[in-house]
Each structure stands twice: as structure tokens, then as C-alpha cells.
Tab-separated table of C-alpha atoms in Angstrom:
chain	number	residue	atom	x	y	z
U	469	UNK	CA	-0.016	0.036	0.072
U	470	UNK	CA	1.393	3.372	-1.112
U	471	UNK	CA	2.295	6.112	1.567
U	472	UNK	CA	0.285	8.915	2.006
U	473	UNK	CA	1.461	11.813	-0.036
U	474	UNK	CA	3.112	14.657	2.211
U	475	UNK	CA	1.817	17.725	-0.117
U	476	UNK	CA	1.571	20.476	2.035
U	477	UNK	CA	5.209	22.200	2.097
U	478	UNK	CA	5.842	21.187	-1.777
U	479	UNK	CA	2.372	22.315	-3.409
U	480	UNK	CA	2.618	25.431	-1.661
U	481	UNK	CA	5.750	26.213	-3.512
U	482	UNK	CA	4.569	24.937	-6.865
U	483	UNK	CA	2.358	26.694	-9.619
U	484	UNK	CA	-0.274	24.174	-10.255
U	485	UNK	CA	-1.297	23.024	-13.390
U	486	UNK	CA	-3.395	20.840	-11.089
U	487	UNK	CA	-5.363	18.968	-14.072
U	488	UNK	CA	-7.317	16.239	-12.107
U	489	UNK	CA	-9.187	14.127	-14.577
U	490	UNK	CA	-11.945	11.628	-13.809
U	491	UNK	CA	-10.875	8.001	-14.378
U	492	UNK	CA	-12.943	6.226	-17.478
U	493	UNK	CA	-11.686	2.829	-17.351
U	494	UNK	CA	-12.556	-0.261	-15.662
U	495	UNK	CA	-10.414	-3.217	-14.050
U	496	UNK	CA	-10.152	-4.675	-17.579
U	497	UNK	CA	-8.752	-1.389	-19.228
U	498	UNK	CA	-4.953	-1.978	-18.710
U	499	UNK	CA	-3.648	-0.698	-15.298
U	500	UNK	CA	-1.975	-2.439	-12.280
U	501	UNK	CA	-1.966	-6.030	-12.445
U	502	UNK	CA	-3.637	-8.381	-10.048
U	503	UNK	CA	-6.889	-7.252	-10.399
U	504	UNK	CA	-5.800	-3.938	-8.940
U	505	UNK	CA	-6.891	-1.889	-12.015
U	506	UNK	CA	-7.318	1.960	-12.698
U	507	UNK	CA	-10.703	1.833	-11.060
U	508	UNK	CA	-9.040	1.191	-7.701
U	509	UNK	CA	-5.424	3.089	-8.520
U	510	UNK	CA	-4.664	6.211	-6.878
U	511	UNK	CA	-4.344	9.248	-8.941
U	512	UNK	CA	-0.842	9.542	-10.913
U	513	UNK	CA	0.946	12.875	-10.120
U	514	UNK	CA	3.513	13.954	-12.553
U	515	UNK	CA	5.917	16.715	-11.415
U	516	UNK	CA	7.070	19.073	-14.186
U	517	UNK	CA	10.379	21.218	-14.091
U	518	UNK	CA	9.248	24.971	-14.299
U	519	UNK	CA	9.808	26.355	-18.172
U	520	UNK	CA	11.250	23.176	-19.499
U	521	UNK	CA	9.091	22.826	-22.676
U	522	UNK	CA	10.096	19.217	-23.571
U	523	UNK	CA	8.996	18.055	-20.072
U	524	UNK	CA	5.693	19.705	-20.416
U	525	UNK	CA	5.053	18.405	-23.930
U	526	UNK	CA	5.920	14.903	-23.061
U	527	UNK	CA	3.981	15.116	-19.582
U	528	UNK	CA	0.847	16.376	-21.448
U	529	UNK	CA	1.535	13.566	-23.870
U	530	UNK	CA	1.477	11.186	-20.830
U	531	UNK	CA	-1.710	12.700	-19.675
U	532	UNK	CA	-3.478	11.908	-22.664
U	533	UNK	CA	-2.212	8.125	-22.742
U	534	UNK	CA	-3.042	7.416	-19.126
U	535	UNK	CA	-6.290	9.128	-19.211
U	536	UNK	CA	-7.196	6.833	-22.403
U	537	UNK	CA	-6.131	3.986	-20.006
U	538	UNK	CA	-8.620	5.003	-17.410
U	539	UNK	CA	-6.026	6.628	-14.992
U	540	UNK	CA	-6.656	9.823	-12.765
U	541	UNK	CA	-3.735	12.397	-13.695
U	542	UNK	CA	-2.575	15.338	-11.723
U	543	UNK	CA	0.207	17.698	-12.873
U	544	UNK	CA	2.198	20.252	-11.080
U	545	UNK	CA	4.798	22.293	-12.097
U	546	UNK	CA	7.854	23.515	-9.826
U	547	UNK	CA	11.520	24.220	-9.934
U	548	UNK	CA	13.531	21.082	-10.733
U	549	UNK	CA	15.032	20.951	-7.099
U	550	UNK	CA	11.391	20.872	-5.835
U	551	UNK	CA	10.181	18.257	-8.128
U	552	UNK	CA	13.131	15.831	-7.228
U	553	UNK	CA	12.403	16.705	-3.357
U	554	UNK	CA	8.579	15.743	-3.961
U	555	UNK	CA	9.647	12.770	-6.048
U	556	UNK	CA	11.631	11.299	-3.350
U	557	UNK	CA	8.864	12.142	-0.626
U	558	UNK	CA	6.211	10.752	-2.537
U	559	UNK	CA	4.355	14.050	-3.501
U	560	UNK	CA	4.974	13.228	-7.208
U	561	UNK	CA	4.900	9.656	-8.850
U	562	UNK	CA	6.708	10.505	-12.188
U	563	UNK	CA	9.202	13.252	-14.073
U	564	UNK	CA	9.743	12.672	-17.498
U	565	UNK	CA	12.421	15.228	-17.646
U	566	UNK	CA	15.580	13.935	-15.885
U	567	UNK	CA	18.859	14.863	-17.950
U	568	UNK	CA	21.721	12.586	-17.134
U	569	UNK	CA	24.554	12.186	-16.486
U	570	UNK	CA	24.955	15.841	-15.971
U	571	UNK	CA	22.367	18.225	-15.471
U	572	UNK	CA	20.273	16.395	-13.110
U	573	UNK	CA	22.777	14.055	-11.849
U	574	UNK	CA	23.428	15.659	-8.657
U	575	UNK	CA	19.715	15.069	-7.580
U	576	UNK	CA	19.785	11.463	-8.714
U	577	UNK	CA	22.906	11.132	-6.406
U	578	UNK	CA	21.279	12.651	-3.673
U	579	UNK	CA	17.887	10.836	-3.757
U	580	UNK	CA	18.937	7.686	-5.417
U	581	UNK	CA	17.481	5.297	-2.939
U	582	UNK	CA	14.145	6.979	-2.902
U	583	UNK	CA	13.618	7.207	-6.774
U	584	UNK	CA	13.811	4.781	-9.575
U	585	UNK	CA	14.807	5.184	-13.400
U	586	UNK	CA	11.793	3.985	-15.625
U	587	UNK	CA	13.480	4.336	-18.837
U	588	UNK	CA	15.333	6.586	-21.360
U	589	UNK	CA	13.189	8.277	-23.943
U	590	UNK	CA	15.574	10.586	-25.801
U	591	UNK	CA	19.286	9.986	-26.772
U	592	UNK	CA	21.605	13.471	-27.093
U	593	UNK	CA	20.234	16.302	-25.356
U	594	UNK	CA	23.253	18.753	-25.104
U	595	UNK	CA	23.350	21.812	-22.814
U	596	UNK	CA	24.177	24.921	-24.916
U	597	UNK	CA	24.991	28.613	-24.976
U	598	UNK	CA	23.300	30.284	-27.810
U	599	UNK	CA	23.735	33.552	-29.557
U	600	UNK	CA	21.754	35.486	-32.409
U	601	UNK	CA	22.775	34.233	-35.587
U	602	UNK	CA	24.687	37.099	-37.090
U	603	UNK	CA	26.455	37.761	-34.220
U	604	UNK	CA	29.974	38.210	-34.484
U	605	UNK	CA	31.535	35.483	-32.383
U	606	UNK	CA	31.546	31.713	-33.039
U	607	UNK	CA	32.881	30.226	-29.808
U	608	UNK	CA	32.756	30.637	-26.083
U	609	UNK	CA	36.372	31.386	-26.389
U	610	UNK	CA	35.651	34.558	-28.024
U	611	UNK	CA	33.005	36.009	-25.761
U	612	UNK	CA	34.869	37.422	-22.863
U	613	UNK	CA	36.736	39.716	-25.281
U	614	UNK	CA	33.504	40.993	-26.875
U	615	UNK	CA	31.310	41.086	-23.685
U	616	UNK	CA	30.603	44.680	-24.436
U	617	UNK	CA	28.631	43.770	-27.805
U	618	UNK	CA	26.428	41.525	-25.663
U	619	UNK	CA	25.748	44.278	-23.098
U	620	UNK	CA	28.024	42.542	-20.680
U	621	UNK	CA	25.272	39.841	-19.709
U	622	UNK	CA	24.453	36.076	-20.085
U	623	UNK	CA	20.721	35.599	-19.949
U	624	UNK	CA	19.864	32.359	-17.713
U	625	UNK	CA	17.218	30.251	-16.638
U	626	UNK	CA	15.671	29.034	-13.108
U	627	UNK	CA	18.427	29.102	-10.270
U	628	UNK	CA	17.625	25.417	-9.463
U	629	UNK	CA	18.271	24.237	-13.170
U	630	UNK	CA	21.226	22.036	-13.573
U	631	UNK	CA	21.904	24.310	-16.544
U	632	UNK	CA	22.398	27.197	-14.344
U	633	UNK	CA	24.790	25.034	-12.357
U	634	UNK	CA	26.824	24.069	-15.016
U	635	UNK	CA	27.305	27.769	-16.493
U	636	UNK	CA	27.969	29.156	-13.637
U	637	UNK	CA	30.495	26.616	-12.000
U	638	UNK	CA	32.119	25.262	-15.346
U	639	UNK	CA	31.352	27.478	-18.379
U	640	UNK	CA	32.098	31.211	-16.750
U	641	UNK	CA	35.526	29.997	-15.024
U	642	UNK	CA	36.678	28.048	-18.301
U	643	UNK	CA	36.235	30.910	-20.494
U	644	UNK	CA	37.019	33.817	-18.034
U	645	UNK	CA	33.373	35.345	-17.911
U	646	UNK	CA	33.466	36.297	-14.296
U	647	UNK	CA	33.053	39.982	-15.103
U	648	UNK	CA	29.631	39.581	-17.127
U	649	UNK	CA	26.439	39.389	-15.423
U	650	UNK	CA	24.850	36.283	-15.033
U	651	UNK	CA	21.085	36.801	-15.056
U	652	UNK	CA	19.379	33.920	-13.383
U	653	UNK	CA	15.620	34.309	-13.983
U	654	UNK	CA	13.100	31.976	-15.479
U	655	UNK	CA	12.905	30.080	-18.924
U	656	UNK	CA	10.045	32.329	-19.851
U	657	UNK	CA	11.946	35.731	-19.010
U	658	UNK	CA	15.099	34.162	-20.993
U	659	UNK	CA	12.845	33.342	-23.936
U	660	UNK	CA	11.063	36.854	-23.907
U	661	UNK	CA	14.798	38.465	-23.952
U	662	UNK	CA	15.795	35.947	-27.212
U	663	UNK	CA	12.851	37.136	-28.734
U	664	UNK	CA	13.084	40.641	-28.019
U	665	UNK	CA	16.711	40.861	-29.068
U	666	UNK	CA	16.556	38.932	-32.563
U	667	UNK	CA	13.359	40.866	-33.412
U	668	UNK	CA	15.561	44.048	-32.945
U	669	UNK	CA	18.545	42.812	-34.324
U	670	UNK	CA	20.517	42.883	-31.309
U	671	UNK	CA	23.312	40.746	-30.036
U	672	UNK	CA	22.014	38.266	-27.073
U	673	UNK	CA	23.745	35.543	-25.201
U	674	UNK	CA	21.247	33.008	-23.512
U	675	UNK	CA	21.637	29.431	-21.683
U	676	UNK	CA	19.484	27.009	-23.776
U	677	UNK	CA	19.670	23.131	-24.484
U	678	UNK	CA	18.713	20.697	-27.556
U	679	UNK	CA	16.121	19.991	-28.320
U	680	UNK	CA	14.203	23.050	-28.062
U	681	UNK	CA	11.588	25.068	-30.100
U	682	UNK	CA	13.784	28.121	-30.030
U	683	UNK	CA	15.841	26.878	-32.587
U	684	UNK	CA	12.962	26.552	-35.129
U	685	UNK	CA	11.541	29.857	-33.856
U	686	UNK	CA	14.467	32.313	-33.763
U	687	UNK	CA	17.543	32.877	-35.867
U	688	UNK	CA	20.196	31.712	-33.382
U	689	UNK	CA	23.204	29.501	-33.157
U	690	UNK	CA	25.263	27.900	-30.623
U	691	UNK	CA	28.397	29.028	-29.618
U	692	UNK	CA	31.554	26.415	-29.936
U	693	UNK	CA	32.667	24.830	-26.503
U	694	UNK	CA	36.299	23.912	-27.018
U	695	UNK	CA	37.103	23.325	-23.539
U	696	UNK	CA	34.098	21.047	-23.139
U	697	UNK	CA	32.844	22.985	-20.155
U	698	UNK	CA	29.078	22.226	-21.108
U	699	UNK	CA	29.876	18.515	-20.747
U	700	UNK	CA	28.933	15.782	-23.143
U	701	UNK	CA	25.359	15.441	-24.428
U	702	UNK	CA	22.784	14.251	-21.855
U	703	UNK	CA	20.105	11.712	-22.309
U	704	UNK	CA	16.875	12.282	-21.176
U	705	UNK	CA	15.149	9.671	-18.639
U	706	UNK	CA	11.650	9.152	-16.887
U	707	UNK	CA	11.925	8.674	-13.034
U	708	UNK	CA	9.611	7.519	-10.710
U	709	UNK	CA	9.121	7.042	-6.823
U	710	UNK	CA	11.150	4.059	-5.942
U	711	UNK	CA	7.954	1.730	-5.253
U	712	UNK	CA	6.443	3.199	-8.808
U	713	UNK	CA	6.960	-0.060	-10.970
U	714	UNK	CA	5.384	-2.374	-8.279
U	715	UNK	CA	2.424	0.004	-7.807
U	716	UNK	CA	1.828	0.441	-11.149
U	717	UNK	CA	3.425	-2.325	-13.424
U	718	UNK	CA	1.781	-1.890	-16.546
U	719	UNK	CA	2.480	1.977	-16.805
U	720	UNK	CA	6.059	1.078	-15.763
U	721	UNK	CA	5.958	-1.100	-18.821
U	722	UNK	CA	4.631	1.507	-20.968
U	723	UNK	CA	7.128	3.958	-20.044
U	724	UNK	CA	9.988	1.499	-20.536
U	725	UNK	CA	8.667	1.186	-24.291
U	726	UNK	CA	8.356	5.214	-24.644
U	727	UNK	CA	10.800	6.606	-26.968
U	728	UNK	CA	10.965	9.871	-29.020
U	729	UNK	CA	13.237	11.220	-31.484
U	730	UNK	CA	14.477	15.033	-31.834
U	731	UNK	CA	12.159	15.560	-34.852
U	732	UNK	CA	8.909	14.102	-33.164
U	733	UNK	CA	9.522	16.095	-29.962
U	734	UNK	CA	10.283	19.234	-32.068
U	735	UNK	CA	6.935	18.967	-33.801
U	736	UNK	CA	4.936	18.162	-30.508
U	737	UNK	CA	6.643	21.492	-29.315
U	738	UNK	CA	5.979	23.334	-32.339
U	739	UNK	CA	2.541	22.844	-32.024
U	740	UNK	CA	2.105	23.503	-28.430
U	741	UNK	CA	4.176	26.422	-28.125
U	742	UNK	CA	4.250	27.872	-31.311
U	743	UNK	CA	0.973	27.190	-33.202
U	744	UNK	CA	-1.003	27.097	-30.104
U	745	UNK	CA	0.943	29.328	-27.632
U	746	UNK	CA	0.778	27.022	-25.106
U	747	UNK	CA	-2.709	27.716	-24.327
U	748	UNK	CA	-4.203	24.430	-25.403
U	749	UNK	CA	-1.867	21.823	-24.443
U	750	UNK	CA	-4.515	18.772	-24.247
U	751	UNK	CA	-5.640	19.896	-27.938
U	752	UNK	CA	-2.010	20.261	-29.149
U	753	UNK	CA	-1.457	16.589	-28.101
U	754	UNK	CA	-4.347	15.337	-30.069
U	755	UNK	CA	-3.400	17.505	-33.244
U	756	UNK	CA	0.068	15.745	-32.848
U	757	UNK	CA	-1.492	12.179	-32.126
U	758	UNK	CA	-3.553	12.764	-35.360
U	759	UNK	CA	-0.221	13.251	-37.321
U	760	UNK	CA	1.307	10.553	-35.743
U	761	UNK	CA	-1.701	7.761	-35.283
U	762	UNK	CA	0.644	4.675	-34.566
U	763	UNK	CA	2.291	6.286	-31.694
U	764	UNK	CA	0.324	5.205	-28.798
U	765	UNK	CA	0.212	1.560	-29.923
U	766	UNK	CA	4.222	1.556	-29.754
U	767	UNK	CA	4.119	2.480	-26.218
U	768	UNK	CA	1.246	0.654	-24.755
U	769	UNK	CA	1.444	-2.532	-27.114
């Protein structure tokens, strides 16, 4: 029997998506084995890293898949550190946006006994530092001597993001960028700065990652990293509570089957965040699935 969720402290600090959906299946509709089907299953709560579009997109995709199988789904968004703490404490059941070995490696090491890997779904996801496409530099090694051309600023994302830690602790000292202001803000704020600068034809430096829809939406390029300070490309995994596979064996099997390539993810993100502006995530998933009609069958069998 699963432990009672200790939501209070964690939920008070999150921006709730809180989309709770009534279960519509029966115990014959997939679900957990041994006669404990969706009708008897507790809601599955997905923790989403704030501002990480691939995690938002894939979490909504899984909301759709689980709903169709008769599960109740709740989704909540928070800073990455809060999500991993909540996962370890049982406040969340799943996180679909764990980047390893670099970006979220510290969190996995800290909570390793209380969380469990359920599968890798995307291979090759590098951290990047990007500039406008017509910027006069092509490498991080050129940034310090040209800092004034970029208003002496590097625009970052959330303070708890692994990318923020890597830029602060590895990239800045490796390339002598200590005199530049590293603005730690949020992913939406970074994207707003990026859009404003590229629209105005101005130089800008942002911390980013691939895959991301921004590469399709804005004229930008990655700066080369000759020192390797950003590390090797991560892969993206799904993590759950330590007991998730025992409590939801069918769902764990589906998650193990789940993979996407960069083109599939970019297409989903483009529909969700460019075409629909992030205002109709459920409809965006349905539109993408209409264009990929065999996808769910490859996951659920």
C-alpha cells in the first residue's frame, strides 16, 4: 500500500497545473495487475520542471495516454529541485524530464535510494550557450573579449536548473566570463529576452538546450565549447518513486517502451508552443497524435 502523500510544503511552492481528470476505465482496461486496475488505482501525479518545454510537452502527452487507459492524472510544475524532492518524498509519482548524466546528476545522486529510473526516452540532449545567428563570434572562447557587444550579460534560466549550475560553476570560470553579469531568471523570461533581441536585430547570449523549439522559432546559433565546459550531451530519462513499478507495473512497462526522436519532439513542441502558444496543451497533443496515429500503440502495445 502506498504511503500517504505529504503535499503541504511542496505544493505551496508550486505553480499548480492541477488538471485532475476523472478515471473512465474499468479494471479490464490495462492498469495495475493482480486485479488492481485503474478503477482502484490512486491518481498518478506528474512533477514538471518549470519552464522546460520538452517536459511540459511530454507530460501532457502522457496525461493523454494514461487518461485513455482509465487513470486519473494530476500535474504540478515547480523548480527542478522541488520536483526531485517531491518525487523522493512521494508527493509526485513521475518526472519525464530527468537529464543524465550531467544536468540532473546531483539530484539523482542525492535521492537515489528513493527514486527509480523507468526508462530513457530521448538520446542526445546537449546543454548549450546560444547567440543570435548574425553575432560576430562563434565560440565561447571569443565571448569575454567581446562582452560589451552583448551588453555584458548572459541570460539564464531558473536558479535550481542543472544548466544554471553548469554555466555558473564550469562555463564562466573556463572562459573567464566572471566580469559578465549572469542573469538567473526563468525560462519564459529568457525566451522573452531572446525574442526581443532577435526581433530588434541586437546581440544576445542565452543559456539553452537541445532539443528546444527556440531553434526553429528564432535565428540563433550555438557557441562552440572548445574546453568542453558544458559537458557531453545528456540523455533524457523518466524517473519515478522507488515503488512506482510495483504499484503501477503496466504503466512502468509502457514507460519503458516509450521513446521519441528529436524530430518528433520538435513537432509536438512546435504545435504546443508556437502554433497554439501554450494555451491548449491537450488539443496540441491530440493534433500531434492525429499526425502520428501509430505512436500510442508502440507505447502501450
